[in-house]
Tab-separated table of N, CA and C in Angstrom:
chain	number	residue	atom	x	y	z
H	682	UNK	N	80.681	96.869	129.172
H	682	UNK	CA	81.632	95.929	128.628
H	682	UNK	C	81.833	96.193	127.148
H	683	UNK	N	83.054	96.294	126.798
H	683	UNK	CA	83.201	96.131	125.334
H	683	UNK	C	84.038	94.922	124.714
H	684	UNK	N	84.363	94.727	123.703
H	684	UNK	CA	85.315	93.717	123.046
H	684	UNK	C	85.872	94.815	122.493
H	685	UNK	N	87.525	94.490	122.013
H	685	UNK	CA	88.199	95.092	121.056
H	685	UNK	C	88.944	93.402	120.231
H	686	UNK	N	88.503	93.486	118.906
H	686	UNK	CA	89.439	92.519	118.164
H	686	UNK	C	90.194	92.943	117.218
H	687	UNK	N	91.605	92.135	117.363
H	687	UNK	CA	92.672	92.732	116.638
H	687	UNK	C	93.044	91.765	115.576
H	688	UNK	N	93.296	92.236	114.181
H	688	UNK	CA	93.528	91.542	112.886
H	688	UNK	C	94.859	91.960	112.742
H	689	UNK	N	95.708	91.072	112.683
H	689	UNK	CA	96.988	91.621	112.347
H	689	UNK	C	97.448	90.743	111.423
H	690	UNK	N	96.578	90.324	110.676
H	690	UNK	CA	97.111	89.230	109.311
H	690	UNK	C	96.559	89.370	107.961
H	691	UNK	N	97.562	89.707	107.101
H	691	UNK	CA	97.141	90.011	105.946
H	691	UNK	C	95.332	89.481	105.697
H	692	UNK	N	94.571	90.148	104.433
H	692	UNK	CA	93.232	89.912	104.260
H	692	UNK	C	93.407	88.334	103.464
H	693	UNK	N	94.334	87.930	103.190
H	693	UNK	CA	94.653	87.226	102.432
H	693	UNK	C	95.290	85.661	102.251
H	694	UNK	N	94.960	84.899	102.417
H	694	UNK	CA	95.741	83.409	102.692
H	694	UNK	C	95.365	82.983	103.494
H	695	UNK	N	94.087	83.438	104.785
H	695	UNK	CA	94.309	82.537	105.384
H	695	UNK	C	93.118	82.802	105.889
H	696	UNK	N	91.838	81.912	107.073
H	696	UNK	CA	90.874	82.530	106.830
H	696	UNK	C	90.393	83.249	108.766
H	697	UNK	N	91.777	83.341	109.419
H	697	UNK	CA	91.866	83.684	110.576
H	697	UNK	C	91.114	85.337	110.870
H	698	UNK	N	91.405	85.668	109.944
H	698	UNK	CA	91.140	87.535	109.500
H	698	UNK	C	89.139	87.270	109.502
H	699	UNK	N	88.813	86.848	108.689
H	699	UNK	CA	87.415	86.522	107.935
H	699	UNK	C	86.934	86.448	108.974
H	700	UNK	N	87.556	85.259	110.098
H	700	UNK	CA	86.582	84.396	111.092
H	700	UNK	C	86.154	85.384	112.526
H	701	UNK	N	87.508	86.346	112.515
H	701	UNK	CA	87.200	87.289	113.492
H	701	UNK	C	86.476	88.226	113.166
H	702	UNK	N	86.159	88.754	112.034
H	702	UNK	CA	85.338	89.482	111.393
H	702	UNK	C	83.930	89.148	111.412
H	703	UNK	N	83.795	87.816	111.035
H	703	UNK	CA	82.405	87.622	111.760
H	703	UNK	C	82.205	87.618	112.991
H	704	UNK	N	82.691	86.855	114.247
H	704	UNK	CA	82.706	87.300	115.453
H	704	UNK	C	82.531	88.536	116.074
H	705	UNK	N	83.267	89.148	115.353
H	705	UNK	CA	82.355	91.120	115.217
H	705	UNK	C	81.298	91.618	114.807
H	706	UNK	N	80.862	91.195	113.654
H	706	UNK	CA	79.560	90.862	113.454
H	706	UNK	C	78.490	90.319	114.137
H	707	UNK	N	79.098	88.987	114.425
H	707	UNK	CA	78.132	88.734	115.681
H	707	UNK	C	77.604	89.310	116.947
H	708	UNK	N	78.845	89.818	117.708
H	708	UNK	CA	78.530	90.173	118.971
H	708	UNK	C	77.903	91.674	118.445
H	709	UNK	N	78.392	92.181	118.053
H	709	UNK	CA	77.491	93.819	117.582
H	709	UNK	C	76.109	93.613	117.210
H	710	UNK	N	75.553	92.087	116.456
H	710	UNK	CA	74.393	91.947	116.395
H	710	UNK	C	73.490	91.613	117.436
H	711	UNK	N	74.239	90.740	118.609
H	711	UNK	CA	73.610	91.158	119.879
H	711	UNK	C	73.565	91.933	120.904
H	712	UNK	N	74.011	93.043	119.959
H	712	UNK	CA	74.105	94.540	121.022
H	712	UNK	C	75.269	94.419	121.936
H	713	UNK	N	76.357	93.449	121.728
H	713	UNK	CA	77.448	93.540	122.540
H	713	UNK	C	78.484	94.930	121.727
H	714	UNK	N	79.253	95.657	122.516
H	714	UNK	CA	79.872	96.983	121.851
H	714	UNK	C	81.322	96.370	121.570
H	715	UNK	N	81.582	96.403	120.439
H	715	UNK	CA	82.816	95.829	119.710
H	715	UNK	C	83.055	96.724	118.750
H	716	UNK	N	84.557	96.936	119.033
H	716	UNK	CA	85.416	97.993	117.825
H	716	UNK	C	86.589	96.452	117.343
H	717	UNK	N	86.633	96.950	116.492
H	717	UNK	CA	88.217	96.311	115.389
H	717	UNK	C	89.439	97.421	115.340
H	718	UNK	N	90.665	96.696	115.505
H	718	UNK	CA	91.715	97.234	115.994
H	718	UNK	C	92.625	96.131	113.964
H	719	UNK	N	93.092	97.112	113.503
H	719	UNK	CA	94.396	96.245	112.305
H	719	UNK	C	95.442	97.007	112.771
H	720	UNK	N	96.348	96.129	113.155
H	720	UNK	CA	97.923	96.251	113.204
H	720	UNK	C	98.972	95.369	112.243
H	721	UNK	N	99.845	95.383	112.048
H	721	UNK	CA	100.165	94.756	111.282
H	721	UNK	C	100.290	94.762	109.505
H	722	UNK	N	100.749	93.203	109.628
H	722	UNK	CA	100.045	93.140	107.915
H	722	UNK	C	98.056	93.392	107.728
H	723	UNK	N	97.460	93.260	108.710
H	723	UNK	CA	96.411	93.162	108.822
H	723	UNK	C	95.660	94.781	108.520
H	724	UNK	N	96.924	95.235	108.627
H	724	UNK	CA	95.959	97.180	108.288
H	724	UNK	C	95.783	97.124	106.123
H	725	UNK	N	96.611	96.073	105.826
H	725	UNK	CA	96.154	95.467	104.205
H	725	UNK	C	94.325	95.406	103.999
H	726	UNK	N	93.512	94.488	105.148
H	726	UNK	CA	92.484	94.907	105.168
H	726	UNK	C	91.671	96.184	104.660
H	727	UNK	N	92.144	97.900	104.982
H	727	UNK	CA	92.042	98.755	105.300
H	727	UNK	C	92.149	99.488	103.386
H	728	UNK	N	92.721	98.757	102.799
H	728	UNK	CA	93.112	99.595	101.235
H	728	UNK	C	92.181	99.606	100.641
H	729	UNK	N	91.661	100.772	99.728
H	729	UNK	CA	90.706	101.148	98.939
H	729	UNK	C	91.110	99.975	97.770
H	730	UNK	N	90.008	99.637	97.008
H	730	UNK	CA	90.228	99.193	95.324
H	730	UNK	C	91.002	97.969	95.360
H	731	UNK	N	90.854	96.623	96.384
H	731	UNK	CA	91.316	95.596	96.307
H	731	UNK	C	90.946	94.902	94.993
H	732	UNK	N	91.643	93.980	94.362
H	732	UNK	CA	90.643	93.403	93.680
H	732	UNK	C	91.378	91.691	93.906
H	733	UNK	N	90.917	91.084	94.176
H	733	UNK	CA	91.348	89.334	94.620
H	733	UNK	C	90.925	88.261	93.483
H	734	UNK	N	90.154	88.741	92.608
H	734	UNK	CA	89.934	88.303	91.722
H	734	UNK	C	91.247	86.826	91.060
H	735	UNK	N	92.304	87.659	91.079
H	735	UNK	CA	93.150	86.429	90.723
H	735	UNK	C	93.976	85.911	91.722
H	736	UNK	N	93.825	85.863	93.127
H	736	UNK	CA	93.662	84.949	93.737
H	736	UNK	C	92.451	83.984	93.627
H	737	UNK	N	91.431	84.481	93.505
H	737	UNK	CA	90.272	83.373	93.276
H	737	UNK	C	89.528	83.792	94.541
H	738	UNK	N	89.381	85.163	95.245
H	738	UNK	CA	88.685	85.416	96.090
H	738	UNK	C	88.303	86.582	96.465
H	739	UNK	N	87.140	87.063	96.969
H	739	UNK	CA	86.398	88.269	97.190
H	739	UNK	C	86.729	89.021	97.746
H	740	UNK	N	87.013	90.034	97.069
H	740	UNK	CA	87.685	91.182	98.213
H	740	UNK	C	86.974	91.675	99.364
H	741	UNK	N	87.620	91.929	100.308
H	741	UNK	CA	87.348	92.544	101.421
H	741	UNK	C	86.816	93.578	101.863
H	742	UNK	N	86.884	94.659	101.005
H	742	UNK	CA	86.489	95.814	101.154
H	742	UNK	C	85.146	95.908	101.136
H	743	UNK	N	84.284	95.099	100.712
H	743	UNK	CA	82.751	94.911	101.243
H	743	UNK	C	82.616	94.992	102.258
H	744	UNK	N	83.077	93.693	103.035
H	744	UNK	CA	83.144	93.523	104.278
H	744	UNK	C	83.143	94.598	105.254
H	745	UNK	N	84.428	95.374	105.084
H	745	UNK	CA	84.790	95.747	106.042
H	745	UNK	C	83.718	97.417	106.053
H	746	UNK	N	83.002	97.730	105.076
H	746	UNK	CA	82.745	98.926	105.027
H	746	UNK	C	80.845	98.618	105.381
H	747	UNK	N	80.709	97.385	105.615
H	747	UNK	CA	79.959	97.221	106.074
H	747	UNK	C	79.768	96.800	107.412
H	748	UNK	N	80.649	97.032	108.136
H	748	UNK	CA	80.875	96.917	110.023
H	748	UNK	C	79.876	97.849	110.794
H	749	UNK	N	80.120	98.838	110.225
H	749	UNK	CA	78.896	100.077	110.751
H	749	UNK	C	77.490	99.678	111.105
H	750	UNK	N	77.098	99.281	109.623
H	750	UNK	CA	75.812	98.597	109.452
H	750	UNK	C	75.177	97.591	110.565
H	751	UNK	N	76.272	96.649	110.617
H	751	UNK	CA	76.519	95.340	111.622
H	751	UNK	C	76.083	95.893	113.166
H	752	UNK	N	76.932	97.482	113.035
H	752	UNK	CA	77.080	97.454	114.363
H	752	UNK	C	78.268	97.812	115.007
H	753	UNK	N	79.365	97.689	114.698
H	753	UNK	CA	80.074	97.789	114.710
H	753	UNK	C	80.911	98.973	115.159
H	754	UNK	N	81.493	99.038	116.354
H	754	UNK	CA	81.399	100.515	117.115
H	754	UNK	C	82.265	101.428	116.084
H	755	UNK	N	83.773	100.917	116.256
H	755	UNK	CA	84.652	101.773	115.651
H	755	UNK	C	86.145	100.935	114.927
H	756	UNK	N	86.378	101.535	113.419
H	756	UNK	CA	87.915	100.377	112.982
H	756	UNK	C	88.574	101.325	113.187
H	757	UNK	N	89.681	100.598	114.024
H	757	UNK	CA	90.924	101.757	114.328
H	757	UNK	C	92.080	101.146	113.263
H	758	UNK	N	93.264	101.933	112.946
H	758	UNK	CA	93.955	100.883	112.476
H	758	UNK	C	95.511	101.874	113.153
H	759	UNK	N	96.560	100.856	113.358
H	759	UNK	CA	97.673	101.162	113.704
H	759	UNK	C	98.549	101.958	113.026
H	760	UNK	N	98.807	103.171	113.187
H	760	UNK	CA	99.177	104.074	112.817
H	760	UNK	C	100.720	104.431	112.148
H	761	UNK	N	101.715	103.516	112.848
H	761	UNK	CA	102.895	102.423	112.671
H	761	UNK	C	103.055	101.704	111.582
H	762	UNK	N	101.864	100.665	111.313
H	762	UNK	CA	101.346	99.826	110.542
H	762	UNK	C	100.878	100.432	109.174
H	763	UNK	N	100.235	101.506	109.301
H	763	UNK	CA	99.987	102.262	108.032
H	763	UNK	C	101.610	102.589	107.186
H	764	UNK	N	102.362	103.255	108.351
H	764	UNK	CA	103.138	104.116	107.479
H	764	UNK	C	104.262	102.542	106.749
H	765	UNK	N	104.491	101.962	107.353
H	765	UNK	CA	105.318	100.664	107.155
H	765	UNK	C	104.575	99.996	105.819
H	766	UNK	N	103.331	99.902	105.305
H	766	UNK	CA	102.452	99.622	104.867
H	766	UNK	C	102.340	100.205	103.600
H	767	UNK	N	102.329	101.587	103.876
H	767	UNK	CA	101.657	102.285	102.916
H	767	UNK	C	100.269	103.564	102.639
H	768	UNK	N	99.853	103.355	103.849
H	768	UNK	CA	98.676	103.332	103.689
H	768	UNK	C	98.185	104.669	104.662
H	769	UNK	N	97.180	105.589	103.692
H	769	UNK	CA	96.993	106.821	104.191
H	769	UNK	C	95.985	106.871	103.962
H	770	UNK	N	95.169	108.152	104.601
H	770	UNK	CA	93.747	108.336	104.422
H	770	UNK	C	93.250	108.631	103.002
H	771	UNK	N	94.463	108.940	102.024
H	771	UNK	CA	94.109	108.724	100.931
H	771	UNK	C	94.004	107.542	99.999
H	772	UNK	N	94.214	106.549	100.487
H	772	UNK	CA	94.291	105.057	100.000
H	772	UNK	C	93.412	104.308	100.889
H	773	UNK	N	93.120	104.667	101.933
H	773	UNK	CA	92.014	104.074	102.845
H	773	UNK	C	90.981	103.951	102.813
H	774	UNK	N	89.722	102.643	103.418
H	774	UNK	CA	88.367	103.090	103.245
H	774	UNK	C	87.969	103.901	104.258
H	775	UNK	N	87.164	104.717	103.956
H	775	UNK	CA	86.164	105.583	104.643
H	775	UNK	C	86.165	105.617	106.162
H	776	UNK	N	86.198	106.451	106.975
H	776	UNK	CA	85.405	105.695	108.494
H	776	UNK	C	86.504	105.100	109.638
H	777	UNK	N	87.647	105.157	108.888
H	777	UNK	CA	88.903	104.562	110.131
H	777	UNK	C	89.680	105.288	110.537
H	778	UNK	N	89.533	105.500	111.674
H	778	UNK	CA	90.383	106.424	112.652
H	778	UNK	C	91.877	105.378	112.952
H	779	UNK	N	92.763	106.435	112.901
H	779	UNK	CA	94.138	106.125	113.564
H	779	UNK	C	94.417	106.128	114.770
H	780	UNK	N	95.522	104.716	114.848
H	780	UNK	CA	95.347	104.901	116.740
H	780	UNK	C	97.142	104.738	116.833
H	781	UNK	N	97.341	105.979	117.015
H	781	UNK	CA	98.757	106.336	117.749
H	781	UNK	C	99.270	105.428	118.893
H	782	UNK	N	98.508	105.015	119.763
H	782	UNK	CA	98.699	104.146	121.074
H	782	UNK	C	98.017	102.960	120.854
H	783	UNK	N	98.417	101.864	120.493
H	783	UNK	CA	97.231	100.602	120.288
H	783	UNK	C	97.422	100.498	121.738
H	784	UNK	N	98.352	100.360	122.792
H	784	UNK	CA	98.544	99.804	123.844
H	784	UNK	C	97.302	100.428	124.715
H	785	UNK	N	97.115	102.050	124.341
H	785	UNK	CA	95.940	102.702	125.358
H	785	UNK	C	95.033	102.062	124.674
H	786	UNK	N	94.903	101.889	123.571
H	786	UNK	CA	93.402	101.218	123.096
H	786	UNK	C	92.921	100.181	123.861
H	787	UNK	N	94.074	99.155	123.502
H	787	UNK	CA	93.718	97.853	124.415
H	787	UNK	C	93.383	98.088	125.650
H	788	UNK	N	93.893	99.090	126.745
H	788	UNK	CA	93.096	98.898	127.949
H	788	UNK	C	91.498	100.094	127.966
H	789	UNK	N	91.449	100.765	127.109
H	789	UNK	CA	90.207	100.948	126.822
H	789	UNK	C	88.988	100.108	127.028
H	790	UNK	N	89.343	98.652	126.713
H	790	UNK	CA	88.337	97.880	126.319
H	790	UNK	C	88.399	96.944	127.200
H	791	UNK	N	87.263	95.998	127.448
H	791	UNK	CA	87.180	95.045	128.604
H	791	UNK	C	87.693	93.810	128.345
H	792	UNK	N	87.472	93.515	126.962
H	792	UNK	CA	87.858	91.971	126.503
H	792	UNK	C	88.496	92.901	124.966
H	793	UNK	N	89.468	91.494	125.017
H	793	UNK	CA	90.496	91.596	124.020
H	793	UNK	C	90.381	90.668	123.343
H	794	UNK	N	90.143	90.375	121.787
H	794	UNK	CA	90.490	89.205	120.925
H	794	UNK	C	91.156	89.259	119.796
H	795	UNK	N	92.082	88.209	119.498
H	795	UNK	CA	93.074	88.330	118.329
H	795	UNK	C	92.745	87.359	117.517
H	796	UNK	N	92.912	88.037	116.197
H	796	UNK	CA	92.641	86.885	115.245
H	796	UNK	C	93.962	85.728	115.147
H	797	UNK	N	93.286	84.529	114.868
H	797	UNK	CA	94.691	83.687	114.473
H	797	UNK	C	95.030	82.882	115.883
């Protein structure tokens, strides 16, 4: 069995992104096999050198580069979503593979969860 959860909302405004992120955390800490899927505004997650500071909040990029650690099988991010975005392996953190097909991804996996 695996989980795949999908963030497709900016890192930012709201705390739907965060909450699924721990939920990934979690289940990887009980040895359940969970990858993270960003599509969307949610591949924003994914940018090197955030700084949130003047929003009044902690950037993300901790977080997310600490999934491995957690457990955390694999971050894919939408490949679509990048280019619409911005966002290349040279602006990216470390460790995230591109997924050309989110649709094959999703049936890859046994359970599906979306943030939000």
């Amino acid at each position: 069995m695996s989980t795949l959860i999908v963030i497709d909302q900016s890192p930012y405004g709201t705390w739907a992104g965060r909450e699924a992120l721990d939920m990934a955390f979690s289940l990887a800490a009980f040895d359940q096999s969970v990858s993270l899927l960003f599509t969307g505004a949610g591949v924003n997650w994914l940018r090197k050198a955030q700084t949130a500071s003047e929003i009044e909040q902690k950037s993300v990029e901790k977080n997310i580069s600490a999934a491995p650690i957690f457990g955390v099988k694999a971050i894919y991010a939408d490949a679509k979503a990048c280019v619409q975005y911005g966002l290349g392996l040279d602006n990216m953190l470390a460790g995230v593979a591109m997924a050309e097909n989110s649709a094959e991804l999703l049936h890859e996996h046994t359970h599906t969860a979306f943030a939000g």
